[in-house]
Coordinates of C-alpha atoms in Angstrom, one line a residue:
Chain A
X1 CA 47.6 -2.0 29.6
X2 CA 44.6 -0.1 30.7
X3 CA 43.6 0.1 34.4
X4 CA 41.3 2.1 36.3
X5 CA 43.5 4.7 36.8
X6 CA 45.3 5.0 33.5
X7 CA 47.8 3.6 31.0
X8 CA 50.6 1.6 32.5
X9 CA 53.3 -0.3 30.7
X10 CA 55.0 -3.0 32.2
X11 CA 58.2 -5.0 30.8
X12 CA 58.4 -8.5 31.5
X13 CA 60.6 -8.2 34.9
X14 CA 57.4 -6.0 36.6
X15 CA 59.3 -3.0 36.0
X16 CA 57.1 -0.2 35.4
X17 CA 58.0 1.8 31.9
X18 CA 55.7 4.7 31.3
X19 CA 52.5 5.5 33.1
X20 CA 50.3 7.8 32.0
X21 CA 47.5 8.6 34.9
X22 CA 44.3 9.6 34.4
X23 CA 43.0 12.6 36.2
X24 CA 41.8 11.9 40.2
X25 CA 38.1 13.1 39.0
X26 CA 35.7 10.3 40.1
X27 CA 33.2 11.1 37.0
X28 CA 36.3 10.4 34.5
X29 CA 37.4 7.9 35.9
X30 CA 34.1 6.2 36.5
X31 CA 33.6 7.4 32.3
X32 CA 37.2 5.3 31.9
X33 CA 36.0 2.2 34.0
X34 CA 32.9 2.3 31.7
X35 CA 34.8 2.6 28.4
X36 CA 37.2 -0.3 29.2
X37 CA 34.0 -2.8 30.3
X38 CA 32.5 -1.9 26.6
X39 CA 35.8 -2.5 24.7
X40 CA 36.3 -5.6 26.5
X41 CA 40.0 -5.2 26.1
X42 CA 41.4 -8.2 27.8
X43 CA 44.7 -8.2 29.6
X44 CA 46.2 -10.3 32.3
X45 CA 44.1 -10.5 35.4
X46 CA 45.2 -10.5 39.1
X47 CA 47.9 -7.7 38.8
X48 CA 48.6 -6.0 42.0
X49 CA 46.9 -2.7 40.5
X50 CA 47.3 -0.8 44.3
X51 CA 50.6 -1.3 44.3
X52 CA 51.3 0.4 40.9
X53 CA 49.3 3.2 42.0
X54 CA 51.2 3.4 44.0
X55 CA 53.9 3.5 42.3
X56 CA 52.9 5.8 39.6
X57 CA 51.9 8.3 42.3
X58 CA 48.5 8.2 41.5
X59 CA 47.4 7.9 45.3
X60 CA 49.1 7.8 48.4
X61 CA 47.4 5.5 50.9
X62 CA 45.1 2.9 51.0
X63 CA 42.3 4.7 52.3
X64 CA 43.0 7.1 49.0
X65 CA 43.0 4.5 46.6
X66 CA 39.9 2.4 47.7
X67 CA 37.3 5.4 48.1
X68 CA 38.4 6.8 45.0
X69 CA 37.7 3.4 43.1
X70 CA 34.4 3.0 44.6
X71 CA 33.2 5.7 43.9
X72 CA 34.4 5.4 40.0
X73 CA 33.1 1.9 40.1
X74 CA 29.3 3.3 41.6
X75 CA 29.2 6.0 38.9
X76 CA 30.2 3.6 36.2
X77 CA 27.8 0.9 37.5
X78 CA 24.7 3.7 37.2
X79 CA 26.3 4.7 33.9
X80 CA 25.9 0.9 32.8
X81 CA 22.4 0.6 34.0
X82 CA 21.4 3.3 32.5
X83 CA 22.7 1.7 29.1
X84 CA 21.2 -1.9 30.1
X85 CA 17.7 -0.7 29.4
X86 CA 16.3 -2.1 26.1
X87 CA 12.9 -1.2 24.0
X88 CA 11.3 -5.1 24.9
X89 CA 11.2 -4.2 28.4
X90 CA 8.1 -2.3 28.2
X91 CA 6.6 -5.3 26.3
X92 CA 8.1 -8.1 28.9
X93 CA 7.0 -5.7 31.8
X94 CA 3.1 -5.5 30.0
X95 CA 2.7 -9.0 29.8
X96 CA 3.9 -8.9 33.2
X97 CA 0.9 -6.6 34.3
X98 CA -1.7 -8.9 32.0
X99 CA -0.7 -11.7 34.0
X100 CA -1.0 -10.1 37.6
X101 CA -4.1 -8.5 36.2
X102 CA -5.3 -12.1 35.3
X103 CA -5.0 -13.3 38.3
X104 CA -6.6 -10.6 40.7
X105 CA -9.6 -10.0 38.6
X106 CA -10.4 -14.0 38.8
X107 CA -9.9 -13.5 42.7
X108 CA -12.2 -10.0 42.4
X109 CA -14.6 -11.5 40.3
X110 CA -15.2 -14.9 42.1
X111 CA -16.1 -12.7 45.2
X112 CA -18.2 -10.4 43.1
X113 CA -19.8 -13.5 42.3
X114 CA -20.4 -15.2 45.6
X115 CA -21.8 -11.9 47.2
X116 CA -24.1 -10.8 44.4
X117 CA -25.4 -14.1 43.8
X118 CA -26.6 -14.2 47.6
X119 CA -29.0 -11.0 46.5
X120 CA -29.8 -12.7 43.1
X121 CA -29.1 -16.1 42.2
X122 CA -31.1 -16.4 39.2
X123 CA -29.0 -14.1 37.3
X124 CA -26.4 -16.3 35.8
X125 CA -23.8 -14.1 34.8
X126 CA -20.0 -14.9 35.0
X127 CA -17.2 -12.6 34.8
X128 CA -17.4 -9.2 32.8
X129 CA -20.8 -9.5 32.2
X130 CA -21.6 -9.9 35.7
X131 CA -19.1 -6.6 36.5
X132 CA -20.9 -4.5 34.0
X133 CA -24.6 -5.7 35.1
X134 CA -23.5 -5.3 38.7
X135 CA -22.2 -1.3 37.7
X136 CA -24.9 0.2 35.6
X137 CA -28.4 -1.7 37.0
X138 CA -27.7 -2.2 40.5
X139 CA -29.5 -4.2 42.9
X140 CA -32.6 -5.9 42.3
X141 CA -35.1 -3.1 43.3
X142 CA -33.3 -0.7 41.2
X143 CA -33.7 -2.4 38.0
X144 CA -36.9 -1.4 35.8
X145 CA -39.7 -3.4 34.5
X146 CA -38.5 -3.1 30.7
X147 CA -35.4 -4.9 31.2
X148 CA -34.8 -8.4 30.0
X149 CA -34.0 -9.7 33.3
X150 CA -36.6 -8.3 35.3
X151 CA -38.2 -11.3 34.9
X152 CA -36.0 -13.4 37.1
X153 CA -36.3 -11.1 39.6
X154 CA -39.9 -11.8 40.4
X155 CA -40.2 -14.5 43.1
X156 CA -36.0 -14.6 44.0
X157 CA -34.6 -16.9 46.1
X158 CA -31.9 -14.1 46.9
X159 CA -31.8 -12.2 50.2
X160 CA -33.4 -8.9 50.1
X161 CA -30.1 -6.3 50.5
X162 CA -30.0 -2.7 51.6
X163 CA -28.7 0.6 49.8
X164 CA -25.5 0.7 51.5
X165 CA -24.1 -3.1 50.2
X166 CA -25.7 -1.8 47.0
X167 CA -23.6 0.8 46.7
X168 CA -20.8 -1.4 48.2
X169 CA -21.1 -4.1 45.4
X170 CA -21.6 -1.1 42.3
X171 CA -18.3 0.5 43.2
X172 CA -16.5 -3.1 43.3
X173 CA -17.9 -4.4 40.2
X174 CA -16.8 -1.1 38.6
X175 CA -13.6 -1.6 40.5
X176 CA -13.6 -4.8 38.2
X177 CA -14.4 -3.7 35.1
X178 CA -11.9 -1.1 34.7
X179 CA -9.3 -4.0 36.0
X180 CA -10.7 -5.9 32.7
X181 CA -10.6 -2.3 31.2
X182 CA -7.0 -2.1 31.6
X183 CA -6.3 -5.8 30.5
X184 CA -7.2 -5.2 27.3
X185 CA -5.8 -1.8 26.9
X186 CA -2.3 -3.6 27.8
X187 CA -2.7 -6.2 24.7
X188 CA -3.8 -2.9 22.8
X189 CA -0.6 -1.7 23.6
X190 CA 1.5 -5.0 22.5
X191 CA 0.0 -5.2 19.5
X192 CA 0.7 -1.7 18.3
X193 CA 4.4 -1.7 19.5
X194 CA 5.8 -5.1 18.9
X195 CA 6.4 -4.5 15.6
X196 CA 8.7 -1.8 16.3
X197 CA 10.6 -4.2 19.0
X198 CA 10.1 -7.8 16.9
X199 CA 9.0 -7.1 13.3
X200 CA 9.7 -10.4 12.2
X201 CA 8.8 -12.4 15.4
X202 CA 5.5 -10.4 15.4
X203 CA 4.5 -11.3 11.7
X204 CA 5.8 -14.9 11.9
X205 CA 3.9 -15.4 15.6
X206 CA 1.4 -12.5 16.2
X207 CA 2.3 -9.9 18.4
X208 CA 1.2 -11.1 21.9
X209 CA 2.5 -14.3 21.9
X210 CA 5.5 -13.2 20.6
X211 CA 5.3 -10.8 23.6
X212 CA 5.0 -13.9 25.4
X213 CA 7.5 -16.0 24.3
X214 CA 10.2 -12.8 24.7
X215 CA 8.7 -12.1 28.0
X216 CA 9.5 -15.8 28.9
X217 CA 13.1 -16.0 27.7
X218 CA 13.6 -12.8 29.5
X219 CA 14.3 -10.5 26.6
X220 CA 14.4 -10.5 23.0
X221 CA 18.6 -11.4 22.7
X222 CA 17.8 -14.2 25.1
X223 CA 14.8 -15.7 23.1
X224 CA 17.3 -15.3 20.1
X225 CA 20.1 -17.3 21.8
X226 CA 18.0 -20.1 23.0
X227 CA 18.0 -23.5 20.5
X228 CA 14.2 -24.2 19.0
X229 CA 13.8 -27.3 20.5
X230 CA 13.8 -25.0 23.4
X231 CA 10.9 -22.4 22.5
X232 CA 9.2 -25.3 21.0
X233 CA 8.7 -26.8 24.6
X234 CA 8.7 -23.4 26.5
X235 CA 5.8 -23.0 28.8
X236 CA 5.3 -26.9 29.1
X237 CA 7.8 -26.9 32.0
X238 CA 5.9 -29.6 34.5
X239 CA 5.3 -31.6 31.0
X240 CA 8.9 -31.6 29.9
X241 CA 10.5 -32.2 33.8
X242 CA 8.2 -35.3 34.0
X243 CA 9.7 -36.4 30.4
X244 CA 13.4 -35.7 31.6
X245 CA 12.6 -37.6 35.1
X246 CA 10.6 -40.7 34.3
X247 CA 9.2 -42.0 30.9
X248 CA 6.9 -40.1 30.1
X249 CA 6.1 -38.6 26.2
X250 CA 8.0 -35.4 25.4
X251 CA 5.8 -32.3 25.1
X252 CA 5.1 -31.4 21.6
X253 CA 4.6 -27.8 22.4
X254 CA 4.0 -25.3 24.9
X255 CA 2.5 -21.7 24.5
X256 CA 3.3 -21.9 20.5
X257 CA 0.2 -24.2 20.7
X258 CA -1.8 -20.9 20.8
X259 CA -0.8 -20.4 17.3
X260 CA -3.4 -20.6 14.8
X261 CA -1.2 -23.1 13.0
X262 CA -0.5 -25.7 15.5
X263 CA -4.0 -25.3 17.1
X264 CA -5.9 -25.7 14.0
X265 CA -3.9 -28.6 12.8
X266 CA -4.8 -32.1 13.0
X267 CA -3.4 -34.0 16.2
X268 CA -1.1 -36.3 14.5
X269 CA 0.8 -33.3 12.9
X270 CA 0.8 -30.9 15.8
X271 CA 4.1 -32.0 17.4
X272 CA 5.9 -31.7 13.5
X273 CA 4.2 -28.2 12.9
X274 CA 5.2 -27.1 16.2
X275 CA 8.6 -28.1 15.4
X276 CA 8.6 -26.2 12.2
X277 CA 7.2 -22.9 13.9
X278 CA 9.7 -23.1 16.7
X279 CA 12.3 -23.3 13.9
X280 CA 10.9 -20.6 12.4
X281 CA 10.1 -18.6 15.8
X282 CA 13.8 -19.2 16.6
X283 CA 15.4 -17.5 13.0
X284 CA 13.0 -14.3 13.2
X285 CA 13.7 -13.5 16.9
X286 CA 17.9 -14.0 15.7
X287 CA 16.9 -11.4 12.9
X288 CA 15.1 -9.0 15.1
X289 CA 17.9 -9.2 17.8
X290 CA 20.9 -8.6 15.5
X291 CA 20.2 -7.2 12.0
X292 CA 16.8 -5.8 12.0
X293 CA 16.1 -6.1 9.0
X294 CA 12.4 -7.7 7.9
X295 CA 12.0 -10.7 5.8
X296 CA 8.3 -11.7 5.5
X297 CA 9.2 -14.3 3.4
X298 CA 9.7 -16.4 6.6
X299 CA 5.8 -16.5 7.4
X300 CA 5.6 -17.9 3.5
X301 CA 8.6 -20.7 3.8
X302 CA 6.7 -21.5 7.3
X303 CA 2.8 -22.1 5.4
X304 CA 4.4 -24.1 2.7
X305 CA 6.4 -26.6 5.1
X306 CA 2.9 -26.6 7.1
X307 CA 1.0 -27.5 3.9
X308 CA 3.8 -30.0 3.0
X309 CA 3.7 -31.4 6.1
X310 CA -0.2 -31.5 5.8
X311 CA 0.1 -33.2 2.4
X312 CA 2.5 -35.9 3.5
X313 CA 0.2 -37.1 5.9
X314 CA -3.3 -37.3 3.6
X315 CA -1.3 -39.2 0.6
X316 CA 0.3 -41.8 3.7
X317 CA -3.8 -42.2 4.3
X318 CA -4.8 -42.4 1.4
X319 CA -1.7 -45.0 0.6
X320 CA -3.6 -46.8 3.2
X321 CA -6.7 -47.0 1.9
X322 CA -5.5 -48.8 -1.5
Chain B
X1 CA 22.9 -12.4 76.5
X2 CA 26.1 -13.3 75.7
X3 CA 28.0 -12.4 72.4
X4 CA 31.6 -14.4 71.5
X5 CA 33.4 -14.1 68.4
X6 CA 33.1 -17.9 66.8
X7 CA 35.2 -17.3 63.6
X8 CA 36.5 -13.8 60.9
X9 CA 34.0 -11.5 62.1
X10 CA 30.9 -14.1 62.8
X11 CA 29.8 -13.4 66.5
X12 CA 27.7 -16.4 68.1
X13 CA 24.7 -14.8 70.4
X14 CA 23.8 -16.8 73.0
X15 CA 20.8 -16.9 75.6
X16 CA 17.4 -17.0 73.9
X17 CA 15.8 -20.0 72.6
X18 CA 17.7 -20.4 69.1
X19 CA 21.2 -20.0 68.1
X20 CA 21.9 -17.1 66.2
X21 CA 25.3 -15.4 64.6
X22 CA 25.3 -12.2 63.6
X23 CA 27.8 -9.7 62.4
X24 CA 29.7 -6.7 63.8
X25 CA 27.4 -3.6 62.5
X26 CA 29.9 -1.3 60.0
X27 CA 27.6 1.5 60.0
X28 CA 25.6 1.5 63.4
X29 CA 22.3 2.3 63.2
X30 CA 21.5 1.2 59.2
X31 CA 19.8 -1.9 58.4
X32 CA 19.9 -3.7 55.1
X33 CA 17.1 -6.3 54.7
X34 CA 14.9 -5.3 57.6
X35 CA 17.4 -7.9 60.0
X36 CA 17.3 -7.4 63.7
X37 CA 19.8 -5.9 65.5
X38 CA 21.5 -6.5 68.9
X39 CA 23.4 -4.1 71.2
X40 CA 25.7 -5.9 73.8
X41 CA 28.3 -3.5 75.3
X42 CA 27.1 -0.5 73.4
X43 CA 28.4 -2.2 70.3
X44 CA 25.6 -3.1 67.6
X45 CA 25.3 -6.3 65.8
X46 CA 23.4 -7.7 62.9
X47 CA 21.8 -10.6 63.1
X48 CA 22.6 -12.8 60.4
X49 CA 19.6 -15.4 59.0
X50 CA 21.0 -18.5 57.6
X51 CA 18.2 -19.0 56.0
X52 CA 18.6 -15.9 53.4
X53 CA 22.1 -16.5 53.3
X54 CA 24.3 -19.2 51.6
X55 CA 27.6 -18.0 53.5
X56 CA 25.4 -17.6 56.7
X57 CA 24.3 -21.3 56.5
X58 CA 28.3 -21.7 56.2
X59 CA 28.9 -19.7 59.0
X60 CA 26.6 -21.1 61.5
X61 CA 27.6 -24.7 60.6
X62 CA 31.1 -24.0 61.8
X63 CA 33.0 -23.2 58.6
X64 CA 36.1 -21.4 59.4
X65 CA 35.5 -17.9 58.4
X66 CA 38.7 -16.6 56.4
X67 CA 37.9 -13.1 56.7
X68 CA 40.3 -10.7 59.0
X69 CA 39.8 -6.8 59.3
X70 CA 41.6 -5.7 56.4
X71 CA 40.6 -8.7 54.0
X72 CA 40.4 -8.0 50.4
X73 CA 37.5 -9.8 48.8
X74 CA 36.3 -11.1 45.7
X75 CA 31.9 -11.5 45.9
X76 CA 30.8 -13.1 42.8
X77 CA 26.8 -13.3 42.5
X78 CA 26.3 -10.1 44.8
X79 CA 22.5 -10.4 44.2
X80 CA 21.0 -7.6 46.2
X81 CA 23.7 -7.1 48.7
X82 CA 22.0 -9.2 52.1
X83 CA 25.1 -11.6 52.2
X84 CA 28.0 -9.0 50.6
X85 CA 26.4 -6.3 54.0
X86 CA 27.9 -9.2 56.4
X87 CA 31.1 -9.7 54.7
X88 CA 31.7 -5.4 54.9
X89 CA 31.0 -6.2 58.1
X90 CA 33.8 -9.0 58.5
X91 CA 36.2 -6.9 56.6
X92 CA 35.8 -3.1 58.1
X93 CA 39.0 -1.8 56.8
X94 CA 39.2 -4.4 53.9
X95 CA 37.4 -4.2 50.3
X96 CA 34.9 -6.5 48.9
X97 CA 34.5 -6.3 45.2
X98 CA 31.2 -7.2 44.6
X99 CA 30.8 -8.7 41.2
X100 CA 26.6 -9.1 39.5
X101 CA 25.8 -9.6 36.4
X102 CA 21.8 -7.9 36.7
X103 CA 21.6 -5.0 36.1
X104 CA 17.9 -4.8 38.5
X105 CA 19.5 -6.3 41.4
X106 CA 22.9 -4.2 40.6
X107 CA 20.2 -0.8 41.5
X108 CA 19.4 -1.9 44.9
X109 CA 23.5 -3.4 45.4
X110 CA 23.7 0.1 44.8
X111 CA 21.7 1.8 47.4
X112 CA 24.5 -0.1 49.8
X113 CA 27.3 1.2 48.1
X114 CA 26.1 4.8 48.9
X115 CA 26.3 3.6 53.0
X116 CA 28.8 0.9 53.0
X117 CA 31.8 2.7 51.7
X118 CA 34.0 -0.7 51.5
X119 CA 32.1 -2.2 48.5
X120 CA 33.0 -1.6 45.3
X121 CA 30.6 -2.7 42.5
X122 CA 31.0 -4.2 39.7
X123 CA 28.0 -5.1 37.1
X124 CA 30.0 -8.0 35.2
X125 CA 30.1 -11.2 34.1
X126 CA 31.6 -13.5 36.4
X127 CA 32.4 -16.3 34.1
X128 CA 34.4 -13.8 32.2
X129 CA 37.3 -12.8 35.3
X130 CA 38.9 -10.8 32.5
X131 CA 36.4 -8.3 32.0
X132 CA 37.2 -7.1 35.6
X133 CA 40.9 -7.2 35.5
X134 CA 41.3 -3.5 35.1
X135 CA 39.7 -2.6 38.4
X136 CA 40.3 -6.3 40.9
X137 CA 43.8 -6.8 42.7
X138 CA 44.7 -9.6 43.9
X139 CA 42.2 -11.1 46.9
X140 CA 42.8 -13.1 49.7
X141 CA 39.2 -15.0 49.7
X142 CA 37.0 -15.6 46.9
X143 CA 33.3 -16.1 48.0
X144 CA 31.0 -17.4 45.0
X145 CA 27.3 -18.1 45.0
X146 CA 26.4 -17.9 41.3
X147 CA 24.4 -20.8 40.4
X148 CA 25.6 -21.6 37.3
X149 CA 25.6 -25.0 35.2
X150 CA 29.2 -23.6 35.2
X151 CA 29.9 -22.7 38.3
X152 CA 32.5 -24.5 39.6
X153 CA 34.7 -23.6 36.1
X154 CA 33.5 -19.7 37.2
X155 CA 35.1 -20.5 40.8
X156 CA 38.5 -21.9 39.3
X157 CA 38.7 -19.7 36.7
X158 CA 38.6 -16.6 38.9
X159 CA 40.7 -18.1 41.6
X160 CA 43.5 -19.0 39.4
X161 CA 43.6 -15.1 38.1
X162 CA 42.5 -13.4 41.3
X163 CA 43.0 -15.5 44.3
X164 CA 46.5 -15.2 45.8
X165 CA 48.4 -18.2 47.0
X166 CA 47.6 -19.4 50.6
X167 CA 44.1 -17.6 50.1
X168 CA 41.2 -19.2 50.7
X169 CA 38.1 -19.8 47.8
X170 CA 34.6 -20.0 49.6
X171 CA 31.9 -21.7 47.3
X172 CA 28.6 -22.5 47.6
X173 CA 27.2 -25.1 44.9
X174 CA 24.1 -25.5 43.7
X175 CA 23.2 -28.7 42.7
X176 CA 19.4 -28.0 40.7
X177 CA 21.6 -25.6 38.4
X178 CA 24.0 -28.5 37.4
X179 CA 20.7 -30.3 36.6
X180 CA 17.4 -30.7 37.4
X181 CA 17.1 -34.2 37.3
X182 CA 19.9 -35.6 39.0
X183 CA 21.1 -37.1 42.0
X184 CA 22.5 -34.3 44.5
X185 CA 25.2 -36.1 45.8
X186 CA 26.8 -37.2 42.1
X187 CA 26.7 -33.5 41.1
X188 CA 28.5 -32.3 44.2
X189 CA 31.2 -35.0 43.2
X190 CA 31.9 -34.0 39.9
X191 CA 31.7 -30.4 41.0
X192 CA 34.5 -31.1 44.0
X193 CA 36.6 -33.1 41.0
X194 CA 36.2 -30.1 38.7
X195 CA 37.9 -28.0 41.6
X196 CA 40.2 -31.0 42.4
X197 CA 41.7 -31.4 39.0
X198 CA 41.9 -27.7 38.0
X199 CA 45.0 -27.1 35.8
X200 CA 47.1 -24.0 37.0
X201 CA 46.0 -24.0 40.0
X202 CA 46.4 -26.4 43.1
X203 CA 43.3 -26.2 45.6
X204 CA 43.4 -27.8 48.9
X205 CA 39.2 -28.6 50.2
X206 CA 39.8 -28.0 53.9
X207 CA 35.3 -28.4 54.5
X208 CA 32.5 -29.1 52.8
X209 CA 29.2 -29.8 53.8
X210 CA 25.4 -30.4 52.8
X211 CA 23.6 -26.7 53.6
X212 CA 20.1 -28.3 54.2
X213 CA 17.7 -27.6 56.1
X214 CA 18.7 -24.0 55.3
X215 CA 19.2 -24.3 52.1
X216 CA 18.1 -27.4 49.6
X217 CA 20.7 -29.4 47.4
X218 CA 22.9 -27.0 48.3
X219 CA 26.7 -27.3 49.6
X220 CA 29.1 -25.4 50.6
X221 CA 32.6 -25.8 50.4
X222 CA 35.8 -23.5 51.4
X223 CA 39.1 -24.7 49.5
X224 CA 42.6 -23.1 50.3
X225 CA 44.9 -22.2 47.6
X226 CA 48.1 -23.9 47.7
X227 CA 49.9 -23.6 44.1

């Protein structure tokens, strides 16, 4: 039997046989603790392990035993984080940052808007194209006769505004724009590493929302685990809830919808190609979690089932027709 | 102010305009979460919120606290460590083996270990007791808060292998994990007849009670173990 401290045998009357201690080193034994948890080797729980340390001489006193085992179990805890760290986190952490990113910059750039457009309404700009014109021409005064919008600027409603707000509004568009900047430098990112994380999952679904969809399970083993009917509906949560509590329809998809494949197909198939993809979705993310190994043949099984599915539906028409 | 032990290490402060309970301080002088502290006979206390905590909620609606100074302890779903700080508190010269299964909150659960010399961590699975069995003796309470569709199995299942006999199991259960869509009040009964009916093990329920407003669909039971 393996405990924390060592090898003990005991017969079936509690008698202790042989015991063979470990040494009273808190990094081996904290190495030990660590082994055991990965081998999983299961024996009978709830035996009074103090009191056989007791017995074994391993310790003397209470106080002994306890603060050597915590600190063996705090070592081996840091030795299993350590361990716990997998290659999708950087992907489920950049969709993370895309998403925060999203949602400041609408904040940033709604202001952006609202203040410049009290110096300029006739502009009409939105967004990124606001940042940018707001970062390299400036306020109105600044901006020279050859440029396209100059015209607007003659006879502006807009308030006249002084160098300091100028040079207020330039530094927070470019603020902005390097927010954007960063945005797409993040997808950059997940498109040139998920194959190395998700080969399959990335072929079958395209890399960012396969990013997605692993950043929404939680990790790539938990995407893997989870039944298709599952990722099918994923990211229709308030859809699905108000199916499961009243009568409304099911969802027929959530963020897979953003596949060319379901969002290019005709309404009346979407919910069976979603189901297909999900299928699919679910078998690649299995492969990439536990062999590895790339099969692009799924992304050909998935287009002919589409087009079969596709098919089915035009000849049911067409059956109509006659 | 006035401080009076109600119950296993929970002090009641009274005087002020709210009633608050808070916890003998193990390690004057540290704070965990940023909670306030309270000196009263130059001995510090930790004021406990029972709105952070599940056990707390339990606590300040007048569940017998099983805890004595030398309590060992079984903590599964440790989280971050606010609720396991109070119960080191209640158990100075005890043990609380602290049981989480994420590894992010296990770094900060951590960070306590390093002050709080009584916990000993454990990042495992709680629905699989057996994975722990080479480090956990034998307790004398069980505290769970793992919310779990499982979670009253987890509670059983680690009380029939841990929890010795006359020892006390400390639960909180949380009815949205069960599911989502239905009725509280049928959950919490299938959930009591899950700990009821538990083969191996005989468990007596000595409280239970609805944790709202502190906490929603949430209830908290203690249990004694009596075979």
């Amino acid at each position: 039997m393996d405990t924390w401290f060592g090898e003990v045998e005991i017969s079936d009357e509690g008698e202790i046989e042989k015991c063979n201690l470990s040494s009273r080193d808190p990094k081996e034994l904290a190495e030990r603790i660590h082994q055991i948890q990965k081998k999983g080797t299961a024996f009978r729980a709830g035996i009074e392990l103090r009191e056989i340390a007791f017995q074994c001489g391993f310790v003397d006193n209470d106080s002994e035993y306890l603060s050597l085992l915590q600190e063996a179990c705090v070592e081996a805890a840091r030795q299993s984080i350590k361990e716990s760290y997998t290659p999708d986190l950087p992907i489920i952490h950049a969709v993370g940052v895309i998403d925060d990113i999203d949602e400041a910059v609408n904040l940033l750039a709604e202001r952006l808007s609202v203040w410049y457009g009290d110096h300029f309404p006739e502009l009409g700009l939105k967004t990124s194209d606001l940042a940018s014109f707001v970062e390299s021409k400036g306020l109105r005064n600044d901006m020279s006769p050859d440029d396209s919008f100059y015209v607007l600027t003659e006879n502006s409603m807009g308030c006249p505004m002084g160098e300091k707000e100028g040079l207020i509004l330039k530094a927070f568009a470019g603020d902005i724009l390097a927010l954007y900047e960063r945005r797409s430098s993040l997808e950059q990112y997940i498109r040139d590493n998920m194959e190395d994380v998700a080969a399959n999952l990335c072929h079958l679904a395209g890399p960012l929302l396969g990013a997605r969809l692993i950043s929404m399970a939680g990790s790539l083993k938990k995407l893997a685990s989870l039944p298709s009917s599952t990722i099918q509906v994923m990211g229709a949560n308030n859809a699905l809830f108000k199916h499961l509590r009243s009568k409304a329809p099911s969802p027929k998809h959530g963020i897979i919808f953003n596949h060319p494949l379901v969002k290019g197909s005709s309404p009346r198939n979407r919910g069976k190609i979603a189901r297909a993809l999900a299928a699919k979705i679910s078998l690649a993310a299995r492969i990439d979690a536990f062999s590895g190994e790339f099969r692009p043949f799924l992304k050909d099984e998935l287009e002919k089932k589409v087009a079969s599915i596709e098919s089915r539906q035009e000849k049911k028409r067409k059956g109509v027709g006659k | 102010m006035k401080v009076q032990e109600l119950s296993g290490g929970v002090y009641e402060i009274k005087g002020g305009r709210k009633k608050q309970i808070a916890t003998r301080n193990l390690v004057p002088g540290n704070i965990v979460y940023g909670e306030r502290t309270i000196e009263d006979e130059s001995v510090e206390y930790r004021v406990w919120n029972p709105r952070r905590s599940k056990l707390g909620a339990m606590a300040i609606r007048k569940f017998q606290m099983p805890f004595s100074k030398d309590s060992r302890v079984l903590y599964l779903g440790a989280a971050s460590g606010t609720t396991v700080s109070h119960v080191s508190d209640m158990v100075p010269e005890g043990v609380v083996y602290a049981v989480e299964f994420a590894p992010t909150t296990m770094r900060q659960l951590l960070r306590l270990c390093d002050v709080r010399k009584n916990i000993v961590p454990l990042l495992a699975d709680a629905s699989r007791p057996v994975s722990y069995a080479h480090v956990v003796e034998p307790v004398d309470v069980i505290f769970q808060d793992v919310a779990q569709p499982n979670q009253a199995e987890i509670a059983v299942d680690n009380a029939r292998q841990y929890l010795k006999k006359g020892g006390n199991l400390l639960l909180s259960i949380k009815a949205r994990s069960v599911d989502s869509t239905a009725v509280p009040e049928k959950i919490f009964k299938e959930q009591l007849k899950i700990l009821s009916a538990a083969q191996g093990i005989k468990l007596k329920i000595l409280k239970k009670q609805n944790l709202s407003p502190f906490h929603i669909d949430h209830m908290g039971i203690v249990a004694q173990r009596i075979g």
